[in-house]
Each structure stands twice: as structure tokens, then as C-alpha cells.
GROMACS .gro file of C-alpha atoms in nm:
model
  136
    1MET     CA    1  11.445  -9.767  -4.711
    2ALA     CA    2  11.821  -9.764  -4.592
    3ALA     CA    3  12.032 -10.094  -4.588
    4GLN     CA    4  11.934 -10.322  -4.266
    5ARG     CA    5  12.045 -10.619  -4.064
    6GLY     CA    6  11.870 -10.964  -4.139
    7LYS     CA    7  11.838 -11.038  -3.851
    8ASP     CA    8  11.541 -10.776  -3.750
    9MET     CA    9  11.328 -10.979  -3.955
   10LEU     CA   10  11.147 -11.117  -3.713
   11LEU     CA   11  10.859 -11.397  -3.830
   12LYS     CA   12  10.593 -11.441  -3.562
   13VAL     CA   13  10.302 -11.676  -3.482
   14ARG     CA   14  10.048 -11.654  -3.287
   15ASP     CA   15  10.013 -11.905  -2.963
   16ASP     CA   16   9.664 -12.014  -2.776
   17THR     CA   17   9.725 -11.788  -2.526
   18SER     CA   18   9.635 -11.536  -2.828
   19ALA     CA   19  10.002 -11.382  -2.819
   20PHE     CA   20  10.262 -11.330  -3.123
   21VAL     CA   21  10.562 -11.570  -3.002
   22THR     CA   22  10.864 -11.547  -3.209
   23ILE     CA   23  10.926 -11.899  -3.440
   24ALA     CA   24  11.261 -11.994  -3.341
   25GLY     CA   25  11.629 -11.933  -3.447
   26LEU     CA   26  11.527 -11.831  -3.795
   27ARG     CA   27  11.870 -11.741  -3.963
   28SER     CA   28  11.701 -11.690  -4.269
   29ARG     CA   29  11.366 -11.568  -4.406
   30ARG     CA   30  11.154 -11.441  -4.711
   31ILE     CA   31  10.841 -11.332  -4.777
   32SER     CA   32  10.739 -11.285  -5.169
   33PHE     CA   33  10.405 -11.177  -5.294
   34ASP     CA   34  10.258 -11.329  -5.625
   35ALA     CA   35   9.925 -11.209  -5.786
   36GLU     CA   36   9.777 -11.448  -6.091
   37ALA     CA   37   9.692 -11.229  -6.427
   38VAL     CA   38   9.333 -11.317  -6.560
   39ASP     CA   39   9.412 -11.334  -6.963
   40ILE     CA   40   9.159 -11.158  -7.162
   41THR     CA   41   9.275 -11.084  -7.439
   42HIS     CA   42   9.025 -11.149  -7.792
   43ALA     CA   43   9.031 -11.206  -8.175
   44GLU     CA   44   9.043 -10.829  -8.139
   45SER     CA   45   9.270 -10.690  -7.874
   46ALA     CA   46   9.586 -10.423  -8.094
   47GLY     CA   47   9.787 -10.605  -8.299
   48ARG     CA   48   9.742 -10.889  -8.027
   49TRP     CA   49   9.856 -10.817  -7.756
   50ARG     CA   50   9.748 -11.006  -7.391
   51GLU     CA   51   9.506 -10.779  -7.197
   52LEU     CA   52   9.517 -10.800  -6.866
   53LEU     CA   53   9.198 -10.758  -6.651
   54ALA     CA   54   9.273 -10.504  -6.299
   55GLY     CA   55   9.221 -10.629  -6.016
   56ALA     CA   56   9.064 -10.986  -6.161
   57GLY     CA   57   9.381 -11.186  -5.994
   58VAL     CA   58   9.383 -11.453  -5.728
   59LYS     CA   59   9.707 -11.268  -5.521
   60LYS     CA   60   9.874 -11.458  -5.200
   61ALA     CA   61  10.164 -11.503  -4.997
   62THR     CA   62  10.433 -11.745  -4.981
   63MET     CA   63  10.712 -11.686  -4.610
   64THR     CA   64  10.996 -11.913  -4.617
   65GLY     CA   65  11.241 -11.950  -4.332
   66SER     CA   66  11.530 -12.165  -4.177
   67GLY     CA   67  11.715 -12.209  -3.878
   68VAL     CA   68  11.680 -12.370  -3.532
   69PHE     CA   69  11.420 -12.407  -3.278
   70LYS     CA   70  11.512 -12.168  -2.978
   71ASP     CA   71  11.334 -12.407  -2.706
   72ALA     CA   72  11.126 -12.786  -2.712
   73ALA     CA   73  10.778 -12.473  -2.663
   74THR     CA   74  10.861 -12.288  -3.014
   75ASP     CA   75  10.964 -12.675  -3.178
   76LEU     CA   76  10.638 -12.805  -3.068
   77LEU     CA   77  10.405 -12.549  -3.176
   78ALA     CA   78  10.602 -12.500  -3.558
   79ARG     CA   79  10.542 -12.940  -3.538
   80GLN     CA   80  10.143 -12.960  -3.401
   81THR     CA   81  10.046 -12.651  -3.614
   82PHE     CA   82  10.209 -12.886  -3.915
   83PHE     CA   83  10.054 -13.197  -3.790
   84ASP     CA   84   9.668 -13.066  -3.717
   85GLY     CA   85   9.676 -12.866  -4.042
   86GLN     CA   86   9.558 -12.562  -3.864
   87ILE     CA   87   9.551 -12.283  -4.018
   88ARG     CA   88   9.700 -11.934  -3.696
   89ASP     CA   89   9.740 -11.585  -3.784
   90TRP     CA   90  10.176 -11.519  -3.859
   91ARG     CA   91  10.317 -11.210  -3.868
   92VAL     CA   92  10.563 -11.101  -3.989
   93ILE     CA   93  10.787 -10.737  -3.901
   94ILE     CA   94  11.099 -10.590  -4.118
   95PRO     CA   95  11.201 -10.290  -4.048
   96ASP     CA   96  11.123  -9.939  -4.170
   97PHE     CA   97  10.961 -10.100  -4.428
   98GLY     CA   98  10.608 -10.254  -4.174
   99THR     CA   99  10.386 -10.525  -4.037
  100ILE     CA  100  10.264 -10.811  -4.223
  101GLU     CA  101   9.981 -10.970  -4.059
  102GLY     CA  102   9.737 -11.215  -4.111
  103PRO     CA  103   9.643 -11.654  -4.129
  104PHE     CA  104   9.960 -11.918  -4.286
  105HIS     CA  105   9.881 -12.281  -4.316
  106ILE     CA  106  10.245 -12.451  -4.287
  107SER     CA  107  10.317 -12.608  -4.603
  108GLY     CA  108  10.622 -12.710  -4.568
  109LEU     CA  109  10.818 -12.843  -4.253
  110ASP     CA  110  11.179 -12.974  -4.309
  111TYR     CA  111  11.421 -13.109  -4.057
  112ARG     CA  112  11.795 -13.143  -4.142
  113GLY     CA  113  12.111 -13.237  -3.947
  114GLU     CA  114  12.494 -13.235  -4.025
  115HIS     CA  115  12.741 -13.457  -3.853
  116GLN     CA  116  12.926 -13.207  -3.688
  117GLY     CA  117  12.661 -12.973  -3.612
  118GLU     CA  118  12.291 -12.904  -3.532
  119VAL     CA  119  11.978 -12.975  -3.592
  120THR     CA  120  11.830 -12.719  -3.862
  121PHE     CA  121  11.495 -12.690  -4.005
  122ASP     CA  122  11.327 -12.489  -4.272
  123MET     CA  123  10.928 -12.404  -4.293
  124THR     CA  124  10.681 -12.253  -4.607
  125LEU     CA  125  10.418 -12.060  -4.539
  126GLU     CA  126  10.160 -12.016  -4.778
  127SER     CA  127   9.887 -11.718  -4.742
  128ALA     CA  128   9.545 -11.883  -4.675
  129GLY     CA  129   9.321 -11.564  -4.670
  130ALA     CA  130   9.347 -11.151  -4.663
  131LEU     CA  131   9.683 -11.003  -4.523
  132THR     CA  132   9.708 -10.676  -4.368
  133PHE     CA  133  10.008 -10.448  -4.393
  134THR     CA  134  10.045 -10.133  -4.184
  135ALA     CA  135  10.398  -9.924  -4.237
  136ILE     CA  136  10.662  -9.826  -3.946
   0.00000   0.00000   0.00000
């Protein structure tokens, strides 16, 4: 994959009309994947080296983003989703790589503002079910 512009990575959420809308004016975004290991080491493990059970751990994805809300509608959608504790379908588009889509829960929503600047936000989403990957 050749170098890509960070601004081309998009974070979208399914709204109440079942359409995916770009969430705010994100200036930075990140998605990370984690998989827990299941340790099956026992007294007779070769050289007492740790052994792991393949495919048995819990997988999760975390998406984070920060920026400014582009309009009142995206601000309301994110805020209401958080306060209602809703799980919505989200989509992250990574240029020249693919699209990751699935249910996420907003686990953090922070607002901040500088004296001579705009109000910005940070948002953290945790996967809440199976995700799909579609290669470009």
C-alpha cells in the first residue's frame, strides 16, 4: 500500500434513515484491533514455554477520532447515541485498503475548547459484535 492522505480515512455512522453519514469533521482517527490470548501452558509444556490456544481469544476493535462537528445534526447524532447507550453500525474507510463495518458502542465522548479556538471533541468506540472487512 502506497502512502495515503490521513484525511481520506473516513468514519461513518448509520443514522435513523439507515444511511451512513460521515461523522463530523474529524482531524484525526484511528482503528486498532486486539485479540486476547488463552494461555494453556501446563506442567509438561516444552521447556516451560507458554502455550496459547489458537483462535480462542476474544477479539475487539477500538476506533477513536477527534475534530469538530460539521453541523448540529452530526453533533446531535453522536451525543444522542452516547446518552441513549445505543449500539449503531459504524463504517471506517481506509483508502487503498478496505472498509471495516459493524456494531460499535460509544464508550467515550469528550468536549473541549480553547479560549481563542473552536469547540472540539474526542470520541472512542468499542466493537459490540462481529465486524466485516471488505477489501478495495
